[in-house]
């Protein structure tokens, strides 16, 4: 019984810390989302960003209109603990009961099913859950931005992230996601980073007069000037932070 009470207390502490973390995460999310939107608007154009957000909203609405996956029952998920009275026979019951595990499984399947639906609506994934890289590249080529180097960088990013996502050992993943969604998640996170890098390089090209790249000598001689400028900015950031970036 003592062990069960300790477990219950630990769950309460976990819930409290999770609530605090959620508030901090919410603030970080708002700040990062706003910053991301501004970077995208400056780099790719405000109208493009608005059009993309509209497409995503429409895809989500289309998926919500589809018949939802029926959930198998609704378990009694534990809520707040009552410290004034606790029945011994309740303490002996496993916290993650069969009903709760089934409920969590069904919720997760519904969530992943909705995610794949949205990706199909956007034309980013086919019916076999394969990422349609050619559609993504076509969207980049169709950008109204008159910057060939930016488009080339974005396409290179798509291909680099594809190479990383396609080599994942998905038979060994320990997450409740399909292999396709795990691959998409990895590719998407990589792509966001590569888009930022491409946009930063675009901005650096516009401010090339601030860099005297002769100081590099033969270092990075195979790189383009924009890649060299990006490397210089990256090095300055790492050295200013004093972080051990290799581990």
Coordinates of C-alpha atoms in Angstrom, one line a residue:
X1 CA 0.0 0.0 0.0
X2 CA 2.8 2.4 0.8
X3 CA 4.3 1.8 -2.6
X4 CA 1.0 2.7 -4.2
X5 CA 0.7 5.9 -2.2
X6 CA 4.2 6.9 -3.2
X7 CA 3.3 6.2 -6.9
X8 CA 0.1 8.3 -6.5
X9 CA 2.1 11.2 -4.9
X10 CA 4.7 10.9 -7.7
X11 CA 1.9 11.2 -10.3
X12 CA 0.6 14.3 -8.6
X13 CA 4.0 15.9 -8.7
X14 CA 4.4 14.9 -12.3
X15 CA 1.0 16.4 -13.1
X16 CA 2.0 19.7 -11.4
X17 CA 5.4 19.9 -13.1
X18 CA 3.7 19.1 -16.4
X19 CA 1.3 22.0 -15.9
X20 CA 4.2 24.4 -15.3
X21 CA 6.0 23.0 -18.2
X22 CA 2.9 23.4 -20.4
X23 CA 2.7 27.1 -19.5
X24 CA 6.4 27.7 -20.3
X25 CA 6.0 25.7 -23.5
X26 CA 3.0 27.8 -24.5
X27 CA 5.0 31.0 -24.2
X28 CA 7.9 29.5 -26.1
X29 CA 5.6 28.3 -28.8
X30 CA 3.9 31.7 -29.2
X31 CA 7.3 33.4 -29.5
X32 CA 8.8 30.8 -31.8
X33 CA 5.7 30.7 -34.0
X34 CA 5.6 34.4 -34.4
X35 CA 9.3 34.6 -35.2
X36 CA 8.9 31.8 -37.7
X37 CA 6.0 33.5 -39.4
X38 CA 8.0 36.7 -39.7
X39 CA 11.1 35.0 -41.1
X40 CA 8.9 33.2 -43.7
X41 CA 7.1 36.4 -44.7
X42 CA 10.4 38.2 -45.1
X43 CA 12.0 35.4 -47.1
X44 CA 9.1 33.9 -49.1
X45 CA 6.6 36.7 -49.2
X46 CA 3.6 37.5 -47.0
X47 CA 1.1 36.3 -49.5
X48 CA 2.8 32.9 -49.9
X49 CA 2.7 32.4 -46.1
X50 CA -0.9 33.4 -45.9
X51 CA -1.8 31.1 -48.8
X52 CA 0.0 28.2 -47.2
X53 CA -1.8 28.7 -43.9
X54 CA -5.1 28.9 -45.7
X55 CA -4.3 25.6 -47.5
X56 CA -3.4 23.9 -44.2
X57 CA -6.6 25.2 -42.5
X58 CA -8.7 23.9 -45.4
X59 CA -7.0 20.5 -45.3
X60 CA -7.7 20.2 -41.5
X61 CA -11.4 21.2 -42.0
X62 CA -11.7 18.6 -44.8
X63 CA -10.3 15.9 -42.5
X64 CA -12.6 16.9 -39.6
X65 CA -15.6 16.4 -41.9
X66 CA -14.7 12.8 -42.4
X67 CA -16.3 10.2 -40.1
X68 CA -14.2 10.0 -37.0
X69 CA -12.7 6.7 -35.9
X70 CA -14.9 5.1 -33.3
X71 CA -13.2 4.8 -29.9
X72 CA -13.6 1.6 -28.0
X73 CA -15.2 2.7 -24.7
X74 CA -14.1 5.5 -22.4
X75 CA -12.2 4.4 -19.4
X76 CA -12.2 6.0 -16.0
X77 CA -9.0 8.0 -16.4
X78 CA -7.8 8.9 -12.9
X79 CA -8.2 12.6 -12.1
X80 CA -7.3 14.5 -8.9
X81 CA -6.4 12.3 -5.9
X82 CA -8.4 12.4 -2.8
X83 CA -6.1 12.2 0.2
X84 CA -8.8 12.1 2.8
X85 CA -10.0 8.6 1.9
X86 CA -8.5 5.9 -0.2
X87 CA -9.9 2.4 -0.5
X88 CA -7.3 -0.4 -0.3
X89 CA -8.9 -2.4 -3.1
X90 CA -8.5 0.6 -5.4
X91 CA -4.9 1.0 -4.6
X92 CA -4.3 -2.6 -5.7
X93 CA -5.6 -1.8 -9.2
X94 CA -2.9 -1.0 -11.8
X95 CA -2.8 2.6 -12.8
X96 CA -2.5 1.8 -16.5
X97 CA -5.5 -0.5 -16.7
X98 CA -6.4 -2.4 -19.8
X99 CA -9.2 0.1 -20.5
X100 CA -6.9 3.1 -20.2
X101 CA -4.2 1.5 -22.4
X102 CA -6.9 0.7 -25.0
X103 CA -8.2 4.3 -24.8
X104 CA -4.7 5.8 -25.2
X105 CA -4.0 3.5 -28.1
X106 CA -7.3 4.5 -29.9
X107 CA -6.6 8.2 -29.2
X108 CA -3.1 7.9 -30.7
X109 CA -4.3 6.0 -33.7
X110 CA -7.0 8.6 -34.3
X111 CA -4.4 11.4 -34.0
X112 CA -2.0 9.8 -36.4
X113 CA -4.8 9.0 -38.8
X114 CA -5.8 12.7 -38.9
X115 CA -2.2 13.7 -39.5
X116 CA -1.9 11.5 -42.5
X117 CA -5.2 12.7 -43.8
X118 CA -4.0 16.4 -43.7
X119 CA -0.8 15.4 -45.5
X120 CA -2.7 13.7 -48.2
X121 CA -5.1 16.6 -48.6
X122 CA -2.1 18.9 -49.1
X123 CA -0.6 16.5 -51.7
X124 CA 2.5 15.8 -49.5
X125 CA 1.8 12.1 -49.0
X126 CA 0.2 9.4 -51.2
X127 CA -2.3 6.7 -50.2
X128 CA 0.6 4.4 -49.3
X129 CA 2.0 7.0 -46.9
X130 CA 5.0 7.8 -49.0
X131 CA 6.2 11.4 -49.0
X132 CA 5.7 13.0 -52.4
X133 CA 8.9 14.9 -52.6
X134 CA 8.3 15.8 -56.3
X135 CA 5.2 17.7 -55.3
X136 CA 7.2 19.6 -52.7
X137 CA 9.9 20.5 -55.2
X138 CA 7.2 21.6 -57.7
X139 CA 5.8 24.0 -55.1
X140 CA 9.2 25.5 -54.5
X141 CA 9.7 26.0 -58.3
X142 CA 6.3 27.7 -58.4
X143 CA 7.3 30.3 -55.8
X144 CA 6.8 33.8 -57.0
X145 CA 10.1 34.9 -55.4
X146 CA 12.6 36.0 -58.1
X147 CA 15.6 34.4 -56.5
X148 CA 17.1 31.4 -58.2
X149 CA 19.7 30.8 -55.5
X150 CA 17.0 30.7 -52.8
X151 CA 15.0 28.1 -54.8
X152 CA 18.1 26.1 -55.4
X153 CA 19.0 26.1 -51.7
X154 CA 15.4 25.1 -50.7
X155 CA 15.4 22.2 -53.2
X156 CA 18.8 21.1 -51.9
X157 CA 17.4 21.2 -48.4
X158 CA 14.5 19.0 -49.5
X159 CA 16.9 16.4 -50.9
X160 CA 19.3 16.5 -48.0
X161 CA 16.4 15.9 -45.5
X162 CA 15.0 13.2 -47.8
X163 CA 18.4 11.4 -47.6
X164 CA 18.3 11.6 -43.8
X165 CA 14.7 10.5 -43.4
X166 CA 14.9 7.6 -45.9
X167 CA 17.8 6.0 -44.0
X168 CA 16.0 5.8 -40.6
X169 CA 16.0 2.3 -39.0
X170 CA 12.2 2.5 -38.7
X171 CA 11.9 -1.2 -37.8
X172 CA 13.4 -0.3 -34.4
X173 CA 11.4 2.8 -33.5
X174 CA 10.0 2.8 -30.0
X175 CA 7.3 5.4 -30.5
X176 CA 3.5 5.0 -31.1
X177 CA 3.8 6.3 -34.7
X178 CA 3.7 4.6 -38.0
X179 CA 6.9 4.3 -39.9
X180 CA 5.6 6.8 -42.5
X181 CA 4.7 9.4 -39.8
X182 CA 8.1 8.9 -38.1
X183 CA 9.8 9.5 -41.5
X184 CA 7.6 12.5 -42.1
X185 CA 8.3 14.0 -38.7
X186 CA 12.1 13.6 -39.1
X187 CA 12.0 15.0 -42.6
X188 CA 9.7 17.9 -41.6
X189 CA 11.9 19.0 -38.6
X190 CA 15.0 18.8 -40.9
X191 CA 13.2 20.8 -43.6
X192 CA 12.3 23.6 -41.2
X193 CA 15.9 24.0 -40.2
X194 CA 17.0 23.9 -43.9
X195 CA 14.4 26.5 -44.8
X196 CA 15.7 28.8 -42.1
X197 CA 19.3 28.2 -43.3
X198 CA 18.2 29.0 -46.9
X199 CA 16.5 32.2 -45.8
X200 CA 19.4 33.3 -43.7
X201 CA 21.7 32.8 -46.7
X202 CA 19.4 34.9 -48.8
X203 CA 19.6 37.7 -46.2
X204 CA 23.4 37.3 -46.1
X205 CA 23.7 37.7 -49.8
X206 CA 21.9 41.0 -49.5
X207 CA 24.5 42.1 -47.0
X208 CA 27.6 40.6 -48.6
X209 CA 29.4 43.9 -48.2
X210 CA 29.7 43.2 -44.4
X211 CA 31.9 40.1 -45.0
X212 CA 35.6 40.1 -46.1
X213 CA 35.7 36.5 -47.0
X214 CA 39.4 36.8 -48.1
X215 CA 40.1 36.2 -44.4
X216 CA 39.1 32.5 -44.8
X217 CA 42.0 31.9 -47.1
X218 CA 41.6 28.4 -48.7
X219 CA 39.3 27.3 -45.9
X220 CA 35.8 26.3 -47.3
X221 CA 37.2 26.9 -50.8
X222 CA 34.6 24.5 -52.3
X223 CA 31.7 26.4 -50.8
X224 CA 29.6 29.2 -52.3
X225 CA 30.0 32.7 -50.9
X226 CA 26.6 32.5 -49.2
X227 CA 27.5 29.2 -47.6
X228 CA 30.8 30.8 -46.4
X229 CA 29.0 33.7 -44.9
X230 CA 26.6 31.4 -43.2
X231 CA 29.5 29.4 -41.8
X232 CA 31.1 32.6 -40.5
X233 CA 27.9 33.6 -38.7
X234 CA 27.4 30.1 -37.3
X235 CA 31.0 30.1 -36.0
X236 CA 30.5 33.6 -34.4
X237 CA 27.3 32.4 -32.7
X238 CA 28.9 29.2 -31.3
X239 CA 32.0 31.0 -30.0
X240 CA 30.0 33.8 -28.4
X241 CA 27.8 31.3 -26.6
X242 CA 30.9 29.4 -25.4
X243 CA 29.0 26.1 -25.9
X244 CA 30.6 22.7 -26.5
X245 CA 28.7 22.2 -29.7
X246 CA 30.2 18.8 -30.6
X247 CA 28.6 17.0 -27.6

